[in-house]
């Protein structure tokens, strides 16, 4: 089979070695992944000073190249993501994955564009039926946001927070929030959550866990297999 070039766009900085260590083993030999970062041309200090969210903003969290967590608002990052989509298409990719589960207005694109959030919500809603699901977001100020966003998709949730970019023990601690609750399963609502974190949450809660990074890659592979 001919080689297929896939673009991967993070809302933080590339490369996202924390994501690719989980997803590259899932890609067939004929697929290559080229990464693009919306914040590649900015410093951590510039992002934190210029893109800081205000009270009513949609809060997003991502990872800088050096591993630090950055928090910023969707309205600032959106045009930078669009620039990277345009760049990836100009460089001949056959499909693009967005490394973010946040909610965005529709992006302009010519090739297959895999945006996790609508896929994640549609699949979760179908699997949940009328049951509640657990949602784990990175930051405390995203918890209320999660109730609003998932509620708009018609899904009843229990939500808490722990950043995948900080202490692993905090993710383990947050998983205990979901114990003994009547939930169908748990969704880790950020591309930063790892396979290791997924397995630990499963062990603690006894519940299935839907992980967005591997979900979107498996959909991509299905499209091009």
CSV table of C-alpha atoms in Angstrom, one decimal:
chain,number,residue,atom,x,y,z
A,1,UNK,CA,0.0,0.0,0.0
A,2,UNK,CA,1.2,3.5,-0.8
A,3,UNK,CA,2.5,5.7,2.0
A,4,UNK,CA,-0.1,8.0,3.6
A,5,UNK,CA,1.0,11.2,5.3
A,6,UNK,CA,-1.1,12.2,8.4
A,7,UNK,CA,-0.9,15.6,10.0
A,8,UNK,CA,-1.4,15.9,13.8
A,9,UNK,CA,-2.1,19.4,15.2
A,10,UNK,CA,-1.7,20.1,18.9
A,11,UNK,CA,-3.1,23.3,20.4
A,12,UNK,CA,0.2,23.4,22.4
A,13,UNK,CA,3.7,22.8,21.0
A,14,UNK,CA,5.0,19.9,18.9
A,15,UNK,CA,6.3,17.4,19.2
A,16,UNK,CA,3.8,15.8,21.5
A,17,UNK,CA,6.0,12.8,22.5
A,18,UNK,CA,3.6,12.1,25.4
A,19,UNK,CA,0.8,11.4,22.9
A,20,UNK,CA,2.8,9.7,20.1
A,21,UNK,CA,4.3,7.1,22.5
A,22,UNK,CA,0.8,5.7,22.8
A,23,UNK,CA,-0.5,6.1,19.3
A,24,UNK,CA,2.5,5.4,17.0
A,25,UNK,CA,2.3,1.7,17.8
A,26,UNK,CA,-1.3,1.7,16.5
A,27,UNK,CA,-0.4,3.1,13.1
A,28,UNK,CA,0.3,0.8,10.2
A,29,UNK,CA,3.7,0.9,8.5
A,30,UNK,CA,2.3,2.8,5.5
A,31,UNK,CA,1.2,5.8,7.7
A,32,UNK,CA,3.6,8.5,8.7
A,33,UNK,CA,2.7,11.2,11.2
A,34,UNK,CA,3.9,14.9,10.9
A,35,UNK,CA,3.2,17.1,13.9
A,36,UNK,CA,2.3,20.8,14.0
A,37,UNK,CA,1.9,22.9,17.1
A,38,UNK,CA,-0.3,26.0,17.2
A,39,UNK,CA,2.1,27.6,19.8
A,40,UNK,CA,5.3,26.5,18.1
A,41,UNK,CA,6.5,30.0,17.5
A,42,UNK,CA,5.7,31.3,21.0
A,43,UNK,CA,7.4,31.1,24.4
A,44,UNK,CA,5.7,29.8,27.5
A,45,UNK,CA,5.8,33.3,29.0
A,46,UNK,CA,4.2,34.8,25.9
A,47,UNK,CA,1.4,32.3,26.0
A,48,UNK,CA,0.7,32.7,29.7
A,49,UNK,CA,0.7,36.5,29.5
A,50,UNK,CA,-1.1,37.1,26.2
A,51,UNK,CA,-3.6,34.1,26.0
A,52,UNK,CA,-4.7,33.9,29.6
A,53,UNK,CA,-8.5,33.2,29.8
A,54,UNK,CA,-10.9,35.6,31.3
A,55,UNK,CA,-13.9,34.6,33.4
A,56,UNK,CA,-16.3,33.8,30.6
A,57,UNK,CA,-13.8,32.2,28.2
A,58,UNK,CA,-13.7,28.6,27.1
A,59,UNK,CA,-10.6,27.3,29.0
A,60,UNK,CA,-8.2,25.0,27.2
A,61,UNK,CA,-5.1,23.2,28.5
A,62,UNK,CA,-2.2,21.8,26.6
A,63,UNK,CA,1.5,20.9,26.8
A,64,UNK,CA,4.5,23.0,25.8
A,65,UNK,CA,7.6,21.4,24.2
A,66,UNK,CA,9.5,21.3,27.4
A,67,UNK,CA,6.6,19.4,29.2
A,68,UNK,CA,5.1,22.4,31.0
A,69,UNK,CA,1.3,22.8,31.1
A,70,UNK,CA,-0.1,25.9,29.5
A,71,UNK,CA,-3.7,27.2,30.0
A,72,UNK,CA,-5.3,29.6,27.6
A,73,UNK,CA,-8.6,30.5,25.9
A,74,UNK,CA,-10.1,28.9,22.8
A,75,UNK,CA,-10.7,32.3,21.0
A,76,UNK,CA,-7.0,33.0,21.0
A,77,UNK,CA,-5.8,29.6,19.8
A,78,UNK,CA,-8.4,29.1,17.1
A,79,UNK,CA,-6.8,31.1,14.3
A,80,UNK,CA,-3.4,29.6,15.1
A,81,UNK,CA,-4.9,26.1,14.7
A,82,UNK,CA,-6.4,27.2,11.3
A,83,UNK,CA,-3.0,28.3,10.2
A,84,UNK,CA,-1.5,24.9,11.0
A,85,UNK,CA,-4.4,23.1,9.1
A,86,UNK,CA,-3.6,25.3,6.0
A,87,UNK,CA,0.1,24.5,6.4
A,88,UNK,CA,-0.4,20.7,6.7
A,89,UNK,CA,-2.7,20.6,3.7
A,90,UNK,CA,-0.1,22.6,1.7
A,91,UNK,CA,2.5,20.0,2.7
A,92,UNK,CA,0.4,17.2,1.2
A,93,UNK,CA,-1.2,15.4,4.1
A,94,UNK,CA,-4.1,13.0,3.4
A,95,UNK,CA,-5.8,13.6,6.7
A,96,UNK,CA,-5.5,15.7,9.9
A,97,UNK,CA,-6.0,14.8,13.5
A,98,UNK,CA,-6.6,17.6,16.0
A,99,UNK,CA,-4.9,16.7,19.3
A,100,UNK,CA,-7.6,18.4,21.5
A,101,UNK,CA,-11.0,17.5,22.8
A,102,UNK,CA,-12.1,21.1,23.2
A,103,UNK,CA,-15.1,22.7,21.5
A,104,UNK,CA,-14.3,24.8,18.5
A,105,UNK,CA,-16.3,26.5,15.7
A,106,UNK,CA,-16.0,24.7,12.4
A,107,UNK,CA,-12.5,24.8,10.9
A,108,UNK,CA,-11.8,25.2,7.1
A,109,UNK,CA,-10.2,22.1,5.6
A,110,UNK,CA,-10.0,20.2,2.4
A,111,UNK,CA,-8.8,16.8,3.6
A,112,UNK,CA,-10.3,14.4,6.2
A,113,UNK,CA,-10.3,16.3,9.5
A,114,UNK,CA,-10.7,14.2,12.6
A,115,UNK,CA,-11.9,16.5,15.4
A,116,UNK,CA,-12.1,14.5,18.7
A,117,UNK,CA,-14.9,16.4,20.5
A,118,UNK,CA,-17.9,15.7,18.3
A,119,UNK,CA,-16.8,12.1,17.8
A,120,UNK,CA,-16.1,11.6,21.5
A,121,UNK,CA,-19.5,13.0,22.5
A,122,UNK,CA,-21.5,11.1,19.9
A,123,UNK,CA,-19.9,7.7,20.8
A,124,UNK,CA,-20.2,8.4,24.5
A,125,UNK,CA,-23.9,9.3,24.2
A,126,UNK,CA,-24.6,6.1,22.2
A,127,UNK,CA,-22.8,3.9,24.6
A,128,UNK,CA,-24.2,5.5,27.8
A,129,UNK,CA,-27.8,5.2,26.8
A,130,UNK,CA,-29.7,6.8,29.8
A,131,UNK,CA,-26.9,6.2,32.3
A,132,UNK,CA,-24.5,8.8,33.7
A,133,UNK,CA,-20.9,8.8,32.8
A,134,UNK,CA,-17.8,10.1,34.6
A,135,UNK,CA,-15.8,12.9,33.1
A,136,UNK,CA,-12.2,13.7,34.0
A,137,UNK,CA,-10.9,17.2,32.9
A,138,UNK,CA,-7.5,18.7,33.5
A,139,UNK,CA,-8.4,21.9,35.5
A,140,UNK,CA,-10.9,22.8,38.2
A,141,UNK,CA,-12.2,25.7,36.2
A,142,UNK,CA,-13.1,23.2,33.4
A,143,UNK,CA,-15.5,21.2,35.6
A,144,UNK,CA,-18.5,23.5,35.3
A,145,UNK,CA,-17.6,23.9,31.6
A,146,UNK,CA,-17.8,20.1,31.3
A,147,UNK,CA,-21.3,19.9,32.8
A,148,UNK,CA,-22.4,22.6,30.3
A,149,UNK,CA,-20.7,21.1,27.2
A,150,UNK,CA,-21.6,17.4,27.9
A,151,UNK,CA,-25.2,18.5,28.9
A,152,UNK,CA,-25.6,20.2,25.5
A,153,UNK,CA,-24.9,16.8,24.0
A,154,UNK,CA,-27.7,15.3,26.1
A,155,UNK,CA,-25.3,13.4,28.4
A,156,UNK,CA,-25.7,13.3,32.2
A,157,UNK,CA,-22.3,13.3,33.9
A,158,UNK,CA,-20.3,13.4,37.1
A,159,UNK,CA,-17.2,15.5,36.6
A,160,UNK,CA,-13.9,16.1,38.5
A,161,UNK,CA,-10.4,17.4,37.6
A,162,UNK,CA,-6.8,16.3,37.6
A,163,UNK,CA,-4.2,17.4,35.1
A,164,UNK,CA,-2.4,14.8,33.0
A,165,UNK,CA,0.5,17.2,32.7
A,166,UNK,CA,1.3,17.5,36.4
A,167,UNK,CA,1.4,14.8,39.1
A,168,UNK,CA,0.3,11.3,38.2
A,169,UNK,CA,-0.8,10.7,41.8
A,170,UNK,CA,-3.4,13.5,41.4
A,171,UNK,CA,-5.0,11.5,38.5
A,172,UNK,CA,-5.0,8.5,40.7
A,173,UNK,CA,-6.6,10.5,43.5
A,174,UNK,CA,-9.2,12.0,41.2
A,175,UNK,CA,-10.2,8.5,40.0
A,176,UNK,CA,-11.4,7.7,43.5
A,177,UNK,CA,-14.1,10.3,43.0
A,178,UNK,CA,-15.9,8.0,40.6
A,179,UNK,CA,-15.8,4.9,42.9
A,180,UNK,CA,-19.2,3.6,44.0
A,181,UNK,CA,-21.1,5.9,41.7
A,182,UNK,CA,-23.7,4.5,39.3
A,183,UNK,CA,-21.8,5.2,36.1
A,184,UNK,CA,-21.7,3.5,32.7
A,185,UNK,CA,-18.0,4.3,32.1
A,186,UNK,CA,-15.5,7.2,32.4
A,187,UNK,CA,-14.2,9.5,29.7
A,188,UNK,CA,-10.9,11.3,30.1
A,189,UNK,CA,-11.7,14.6,28.5
A,190,UNK,CA,-8.2,15.7,27.2
A,191,UNK,CA,-5.8,14.3,24.7
A,192,UNK,CA,-3.1,14.5,27.5
A,193,UNK,CA,-4.4,11.5,29.4
A,194,UNK,CA,-2.2,8.4,28.7
A,195,UNK,CA,-2.8,4.7,28.4
A,196,UNK,CA,-1.1,4.2,31.7
A,197,UNK,CA,-3.5,6.7,33.3
A,198,UNK,CA,-6.5,4.9,31.7
A,199,UNK,CA,-5.4,1.5,33.0
A,200,UNK,CA,-4.9,2.9,36.5
A,201,UNK,CA,-8.4,4.6,36.5
A,202,UNK,CA,-9.9,1.3,35.4
A,203,UNK,CA,-8.2,-0.6,38.2
A,204,UNK,CA,-9.4,1.9,40.8
A,205,UNK,CA,-13.0,2.3,39.6
A,206,UNK,CA,-13.7,-1.1,38.0
A,207,UNK,CA,-15.2,0.9,35.1
A,208,UNK,CA,-14.4,1.0,31.4
A,209,UNK,CA,-12.5,4.1,30.3
A,210,UNK,CA,-12.8,5.8,26.9
A,211,UNK,CA,-9.5,7.4,26.0
A,212,UNK,CA,-9.7,10.0,23.2
A,213,UNK,CA,-6.1,9.7,21.8
A,214,UNK,CA,-6.4,6.1,21.0
A,215,UNK,CA,-10.1,6.4,19.9
A,216,UNK,CA,-9.3,8.9,17.1
A,217,UNK,CA,-6.3,7.0,15.9
A,218,UNK,CA,-8.4,3.8,15.6
A,219,UNK,CA,-11.0,5.7,13.6
A,220,UNK,CA,-8.2,7.1,11.4
A,221,UNK,CA,-6.8,3.6,10.8
A,222,UNK,CA,-10.3,2.3,9.9
A,223,UNK,CA,-10.7,5.0,7.3
A,224,UNK,CA,-7.4,4.1,5.5
A,225,UNK,CA,-7.1,0.4,6.1
